[in-house]
Short mmCIF file of C-alpha atoms in Angstrom, two decimals:
data_model
loop_
_atom_site.label_atom_id
_atom_site.label_comp_id
_atom_site.label_asym_id
_atom_site.label_seq_id
_atom_site.Cartn_x
_atom_site.Cartn_y
_atom_site.Cartn_z
CA MET A 1 11.80 11.22 10.19
CA LYS A 2 9.21 9.00 8.53
CA LYS A 3 8.24 10.05 5.00
CA THR A 4 4.67 8.68 5.07
CA GLY A 5 2.14 9.34 7.82
CA VAL A 6 -0.06 6.28 7.26
CA THR A 7 0.30 3.22 5.05
CA ALA A 8 -2.86 1.12 4.73
CA PHE A 9 -2.79 -2.52 3.65
CA GLY A 10 -5.67 -4.73 2.52
CA GLU A 11 -8.71 -4.80 0.30
CA ILE A 12 -9.55 -2.33 -2.41
CA LEU A 13 -12.73 -2.84 -4.42
CA VAL A 14 -15.60 -1.20 -6.23
CA ASP A 15 -18.78 -0.48 -4.29
CA MET A 16 -21.88 -0.81 -6.46
CA LEU A 17 -24.48 1.57 -5.02
CA PRO A 18 -28.17 1.30 -5.99
CA GLU A 19 -29.66 4.07 -8.08
CA PRO A 20 -33.22 4.57 -9.37
CA GLY A 21 -33.98 2.28 -12.29
CA LEU A 22 -34.41 3.55 -15.83
CA LYS A 23 -37.88 1.98 -15.89
CA PRO A 24 -40.30 0.68 -13.24
CA GLY A 25 -39.00 -2.42 -11.49
CA SER A 26 -35.45 -2.12 -12.84
CA LEU A 27 -32.34 -1.64 -10.72
CA CYS A 28 -29.23 0.33 -11.64
CA PHE A 29 -25.91 0.66 -9.82
CA SER A 30 -23.31 3.42 -9.75
CA VAL A 31 -19.65 2.51 -9.28
CA HIS A 32 -17.66 3.97 -6.40
CA ALA A 33 -14.14 3.26 -5.16
CA GLY A 34 -14.06 1.49 -1.80
CA GLY A 35 -12.51 -1.06 0.52
CA ALA A 36 -11.93 -0.07 4.15
CA PRO A 37 -8.11 0.24 4.13
CA ALA A 38 -8.21 2.13 0.81
CA ASN A 39 -10.86 4.43 2.27
CA VAL A 40 -8.62 5.16 5.25
CA ALA A 41 -5.63 5.93 3.00
CA VAL A 42 -7.68 8.45 1.02
CA ALA A 43 -9.25 9.92 4.17
CA VAL A 44 -5.78 10.58 5.59
CA ALA A 45 -4.48 12.10 2.34
CA ARG A 46 -7.49 14.42 2.04
CA LEU A 47 -6.71 15.70 5.52
CA GLY A 48 -3.23 16.76 4.47
CA VAL A 49 -1.16 13.83 5.77
CA PRO A 50 0.97 11.74 3.35
CA SER A 51 -0.46 8.25 2.93
CA ALA A 52 0.21 5.07 0.94
CA PHE A 53 -1.80 2.00 0.02
CA ILE A 54 -0.69 -1.60 -0.44
CA GLY A 55 -3.07 -4.09 -2.02
CA LYS A 56 -4.17 -5.78 -5.25
CA THR A 57 -6.69 -5.13 -8.01
CA GLY A 58 -7.41 -6.95 -11.21
CA ASN A 59 -5.74 -5.83 -14.43
CA ASP A 60 -9.09 -4.59 -15.66
CA ALA A 61 -11.17 -1.44 -16.04
CA PHE A 62 -12.23 -1.44 -12.38
CA GLY A 63 -8.62 -1.92 -11.29
CA GLU A 64 -7.46 1.00 -13.41
CA TYR A 65 -10.30 3.12 -12.02
CA LEU A 66 -9.25 2.33 -8.45
CA ARG A 67 -5.57 3.08 -9.11
CA LYS A 68 -6.49 6.38 -10.74
CA THR A 69 -8.75 7.28 -7.81
CA LEU A 70 -5.93 6.74 -5.32
CA GLU A 71 -3.47 8.71 -7.44
CA GLU A 72 -5.90 11.61 -7.90
CA ASN A 73 -6.24 11.80 -4.12
CA GLY A 74 -2.48 11.92 -3.61
CA VAL A 75 -2.08 8.39 -2.22
CA ASP A 76 1.26 6.66 -2.86
CA VAL A 77 0.46 3.58 -4.99
CA ARG A 78 3.92 1.98 -5.25
CA GLY A 79 2.53 -0.95 -3.27
CA LEU A 80 -0.58 -1.46 -5.43
CA VAL A 81 -0.33 -4.62 -7.56
CA ALA A 82 -2.46 -5.58 -10.60
CA ASP A 83 -3.23 -9.29 -11.00
CA PRO A 84 -2.99 -10.38 -14.66
CA LYS A 85 -5.82 -12.93 -14.38
CA ALA A 86 -8.08 -12.35 -11.37
CA PRO A 87 -10.84 -9.71 -11.48
CA THR A 88 -11.16 -6.71 -9.17
CA THR A 89 -13.32 -7.39 -6.12
CA GLU A 90 -16.88 -5.98 -6.06
CA ALA A 91 -19.38 -5.28 -3.29
CA LEU A 92 -23.07 -4.60 -3.87
CA VAL A 93 -24.31 -2.14 -1.28
CA SER A 94 -27.93 -2.10 -0.10
CA LEU A 95 -29.19 1.02 1.67
CA THR A 96 -32.18 1.44 3.95
CA ALA A 97 -34.27 4.63 3.99
CA ALA A 98 -32.16 5.76 6.97
CA GLY A 99 -28.91 5.28 5.04
CA GLU A 100 -27.80 2.10 6.88
CA ARG A 101 -25.95 -0.27 4.58
CA SER A 102 -25.40 -3.98 4.07
CA PHE A 103 -22.98 -5.68 1.67
CA SER A 104 -23.04 -8.57 -0.78
CA PHE A 105 -19.44 -9.37 -1.71
CA TYR A 106 -18.29 -10.82 -5.04
CA ARG A 107 -14.86 -11.81 -3.81
CA THR A 108 -14.11 -15.54 -4.28
CA GLY A 109 -11.02 -15.82 -6.47
CA CYS A 110 -10.78 -12.05 -6.80
CA ALA A 111 -7.60 -10.01 -6.76
CA ASP A 112 -7.53 -8.63 -3.21
CA THR A 113 -7.53 -12.16 -1.73
CA LEU A 114 -4.60 -13.23 -3.94
CA PHE A 115 -2.01 -10.76 -2.66
CA ARG A 116 1.20 -12.70 -1.92
CA THR A 117 3.98 -12.11 0.58
CA ASP A 118 6.56 -11.76 -2.21
CA GLU A 119 4.51 -8.90 -3.69
CA LEU A 120 4.75 -6.77 -0.54
CA ASN A 121 6.68 -3.52 -0.98
CA THR A 122 8.43 -3.49 2.38
CA ALA A 123 10.16 -0.18 1.60
CA VAL A 124 6.78 1.59 1.66
CA ILE A 125 6.07 0.16 5.12
CA ALA A 126 9.53 1.09 6.42
CA GLU A 127 8.95 4.73 5.42
CA SER A 128 5.69 4.90 7.42
CA LYS A 129 4.87 6.24 10.86
CA ILE A 130 1.61 4.26 11.16
CA PHE A 131 0.76 0.93 9.52
CA HIS A 132 -2.98 0.30 9.23
CA PHE A 133 -4.87 -2.87 8.34
CA GLY A 134 -8.17 -4.70 8.84
CA SER A 135 -9.47 -8.26 9.09
CA LEU A 136 -10.77 -8.78 5.55
CA SER A 137 -7.22 -9.50 4.41
CA MET A 138 -7.17 -12.35 6.96
CA THR A 139 -10.12 -14.37 5.65
CA GLU A 140 -8.11 -16.63 3.33
CA GLU A 141 -4.73 -17.42 1.81
CA PRO A 142 -2.45 -16.17 0.37
CA VAL A 143 -3.39 -12.68 1.61
CA LEU A 144 -3.60 -13.98 5.21
CA SER A 145 0.12 -14.84 5.23
CA ALA A 146 0.92 -11.55 3.49
CA THR A 147 -0.99 -9.65 6.20
CA ARG A 148 0.92 -11.37 8.99
CA PHE A 149 4.22 -10.66 7.25
CA ALA A 150 3.24 -7.01 6.69
CA VAL A 151 2.42 -6.55 10.40
CA GLU A 152 5.72 -8.17 11.37
CA THR A 153 7.58 -5.90 8.93
CA ALA A 154 5.81 -2.83 10.29
CA ARG A 155 6.67 -3.73 13.88
CA LYS A 156 10.35 -4.27 12.99
CA SER A 157 10.33 -0.93 11.14
CA GLY A 158 9.17 0.94 14.24
CA CYS A 159 5.68 1.73 12.96
CA LEU A 160 2.68 2.21 15.19
CA ILE A 161 0.17 -0.53 14.34
CA SER A 162 -3.43 0.50 13.67
CA PHE A 163 -6.24 -2.05 13.30
CA ASP A 164 -9.94 -2.01 12.44
CA PRO A 165 -11.56 -5.48 12.64
CA ASN A 166 -14.34 -4.38 10.26
CA TYR A 167 -16.04 -7.72 10.96
CA ARG A 168 -18.16 -9.00 8.06
CA PRO A 169 -19.74 -12.34 9.13
CA THR A 170 -20.54 -13.47 5.56
CA LEU A 171 -16.85 -13.53 4.65
CA TRP A 172 -15.91 -16.01 7.38
CA ALA A 173 -16.75 -19.69 7.88
CA GLY A 174 -18.07 -18.67 11.30
CA PRO A 175 -17.37 -16.36 14.26
CA GLU A 176 -14.87 -18.77 15.82
CA GLU A 177 -12.72 -18.77 12.69
CA ALA A 178 -12.77 -14.97 12.73
CA ARG A 179 -11.81 -14.80 16.41
CA SER A 180 -9.00 -17.34 15.95
CA ARG A 181 -7.35 -15.06 13.40
CA ILE A 182 -8.23 -11.64 14.79
CA GLU A 183 -7.37 -12.16 18.46
CA PRO A 184 -3.68 -13.11 17.94
CA VAL A 185 -2.97 -9.89 16.03
CA LEU A 186 -4.34 -7.72 18.85
CA GLU A 187 -1.12 -8.18 20.83
CA HIS A 188 0.70 -6.27 18.06
CA VAL A 189 -1.82 -3.39 17.87
CA ASP A 190 -1.25 0.10 19.31
CA ILE A 191 -4.38 1.87 18.04
CA LEU A 192 -7.73 0.10 17.64
CA LYS A 193 -11.07 1.24 16.24
CA VAL A 194 -14.14 -0.95 16.79
CA SER A 195 -17.87 -0.48 16.54
CA GLU A 196 -19.97 -0.92 19.68
CA GLU A 197 -21.09 -4.35 18.40
CA GLU A 198 -17.52 -5.43 17.59
CA ALA A 199 -16.33 -4.36 21.05
CA GLU A 200 -18.85 -6.67 22.69
CA TRP A 201 -18.15 -9.47 20.19
CA LEU A 202 -14.41 -9.36 20.86
CA THR A 203 -14.59 -9.07 24.65
CA GLY A 204 -17.99 -10.33 25.80
CA GLU A 205 -18.39 -7.09 27.78
CA LYS A 206 -21.71 -5.22 27.61
CA THR A 207 -20.41 -1.69 28.27
CA VAL A 208 -17.91 0.22 26.18
CA GLU A 209 -15.89 1.08 29.30
CA LYS A 210 -15.39 -2.56 30.24
CA ALA A 211 -14.83 -3.61 26.63
CA ALA A 212 -12.15 -0.95 26.17
CA ALA A 213 -10.48 -1.98 29.43
CA ALA A 214 -10.41 -5.60 28.27
CA LEU A 215 -8.87 -4.58 24.94
CA LYS A 216 -6.22 -2.39 26.60
CA ALA A 217 -5.36 -5.33 28.86
CA ARG A 218 -4.08 -7.03 25.68
CA GLY A 219 -1.49 -4.27 25.32
CA ILE A 220 -3.39 -1.85 23.08
CA SER A 221 -2.56 1.77 23.94
CA LEU A 222 -5.53 3.60 22.46
CA VAL A 223 -9.06 2.34 21.76
CA PHE A 224 -11.87 4.12 19.91
CA VAL A 225 -15.40 2.72 19.95
CA THR A 226 -17.78 4.21 17.38
CA LEU A 227 -21.37 4.59 18.59
CA GLY A 228 -23.19 5.46 15.36
CA ALA A 229 -25.26 8.63 15.60
CA LYS A 230 -24.34 8.93 19.29
CA GLY A 231 -20.69 9.70 18.55
CA ALA A 232 -17.68 7.84 19.85
CA PHE A 233 -15.93 6.66 23.01
CA PHE A 234 -12.15 6.95 23.49
CA SER A 235 -9.97 5.14 26.00
CA GLY A 236 -6.26 5.72 26.42
CA LYS A 237 -3.79 5.09 29.20
CA LYS A 238 -4.46 8.43 30.90
CA ALA A 239 -8.05 9.30 30.04
CA GLU A 240 -11.32 8.05 28.59
CA GLY A 241 -14.67 9.54 27.72
CA SER A 242 -17.46 9.95 25.18
CA VAL A 243 -17.85 12.67 22.57
CA PRO A 244 -21.23 13.20 20.85
CA SER A 245 -21.54 13.58 17.08
CA PRO A 246 -22.67 16.89 15.61
CA ASP A 247 -26.09 16.97 13.99
CA GLY A 248 -26.20 16.07 10.33
CA ARG A 249 -28.20 14.42 7.57
CA CYS A 250 -27.60 10.69 6.98
CA VAL A 251 -27.72 9.50 3.36
CA ASP A 252 -25.22 6.61 3.34
CA THR A 253 -23.17 5.19 6.24
CA THR A 254 -20.81 3.18 3.99
CA GLY A 255 -17.65 5.20 4.71
CA ALA A 256 -18.47 6.50 8.21
CA GLY A 257 -16.08 4.35 10.23
CA ASP A 258 -13.23 4.73 7.75
CA SER A 259 -13.67 8.49 7.65
CA PHE A 260 -13.68 8.56 11.46
CA PHE A 261 -10.54 6.44 11.75
CA GLY A 262 -8.76 8.28 8.94
CA ALA A 263 -9.29 11.54 10.83
CA VAL A 264 -8.02 9.92 14.04
CA LEU A 265 -4.84 8.66 12.36
CA ALA A 266 -4.25 11.97 10.58
CA SER A 267 -4.52 13.73 13.96
CA LEU A 268 -2.20 11.27 15.69
CA ASN A 269 0.43 11.81 13.00
CA ARG A 270 1.59 14.99 14.72
CA PHE A 271 2.46 13.20 17.99
CA GLY A 272 5.50 11.08 18.75
CA ASN A 273 5.03 7.32 18.79
CA GLU A 274 6.12 7.02 22.40
CA ASP A 275 3.79 9.84 23.45
CA ILE A 276 0.88 7.91 21.94
CA LYS A 277 1.93 4.65 23.57
CA GLU A 278 2.39 6.26 26.98
CA GLY A 279 -0.98 8.04 26.77
CA LEU A 280 -2.33 11.37 25.56
CA ASP A 281 -4.27 13.64 27.93
CA ARG A 282 -8.06 13.99 28.04
CA GLU A 283 -8.24 17.36 26.27
CA THR A 284 -6.14 16.07 23.36
CA LEU A 285 -8.18 12.88 22.97
CA GLU A 286 -11.45 14.81 23.13
CA LYS A 287 -10.28 17.14 20.35
CA ILE A 288 -9.15 14.21 18.21
CA THR A 289 -12.50 12.46 18.69
CA GLN A 290 -14.46 15.64 17.96
CA TYR A 291 -12.50 16.08 14.74
CA ALA A 292 -13.13 12.46 13.74
CA ASN A 293 -16.86 12.74 14.56
CA ARG A 294 -17.13 15.78 12.28
CA ALA A 295 -15.44 13.85 9.48
CA ALA A 296 -17.86 10.94 9.86
CA THR A 297 -20.89 13.26 9.96
CA LEU A 298 -19.87 14.95 6.71
CA THR A 299 -19.24 11.56 5.10
CA VAL A 300 -22.66 10.06 5.88
CA GLY A 301 -24.34 13.08 4.33
CA ARG A 302 -23.15 11.95 0.88
CA LYS A 303 -23.26 8.72 -1.13
CA GLY A 304 -20.36 6.32 -1.42
CA ALA A 305 -17.20 5.84 0.61
CA ILE A 306 -14.21 7.50 -1.06
CA PRO A 307 -16.34 10.08 -2.95
CA ALA A 308 -17.89 11.17 0.35
CA LEU A 309 -14.70 11.61 2.38
CA PRO A 310 -14.19 15.24 3.46
CA SER A 311 -11.21 17.47 2.76
CA LYS A 312 -9.18 19.29 5.39
CA GLU A 313 -10.82 22.55 4.30
CA GLU A 314 -14.33 21.14 4.70
CA LEU A 315 -13.55 19.99 8.23
CA GLU A 316 -12.14 23.40 9.12
CA ILE A 317 -15.33 25.05 7.86
CA SER A 318 -17.53 22.59 9.77
CA ALA A 319 -15.80 23.51 13.02
CA LYS A 320 -16.93 27.15 12.80
#
């Protein structure tokens, strides 16, 4: 029996969210814990499933803040490393009036990109049912090699492999570089979450049905395509369909996808790995997607990523 439901590997950083200035024309920022894999680890833990995080911060005030945030949310941090010289990564978040966000990353030479293969706590991975990662840890060395080794370790340990491309064009030399690194890992992935735009970018297909079919043809067992305010599309080996999102107020979409996927992975934790690979039935997948949609809707109603992630109790209340 695996001790940990989900172990997430990759970037952890501080999101700097804009706040009203102290005087006309000034700009202030509030600090929030973030980074997609870290968000997923916290989302899973808040939903009552044991989770762990593997990554790197700076040995600085932001790094200590991030470690403390994970610990306070019950995330296993044995795999979290503090770099003695490099600073913690930062992302400045810009929000539109509708809550849509864009990012400006301060990441060159920062800690999350400097994670090395020899720093990987393989015991944490071996104890996990699901190993989750994204593409930001594949943008440069040495974390690129560490990511590949982590995926290999997870596969050998019998983990299900979960992947969210989380494509950020400004962090790559170009789309071809991104594809050349993302596409080879897809053959190792069991569970995939993509946005509607990422689905088309990866496959060239204009509809989510065809895009999901193309992705499953690579050997992926279960694909989720998030559709923003419209909800999400699921596609497994036995069933596929769309589930609308519940109505809700949108303040900040920063953690929406991570909240959605965290809820999916927390739900999948109760099924056997082979059951997931062979295909869950339509009713089960619809319930999982409904649950994940509710999580995302609650998240976008609040500011920040990790601070906005809902608890298990909040999701239970929202279902009534």
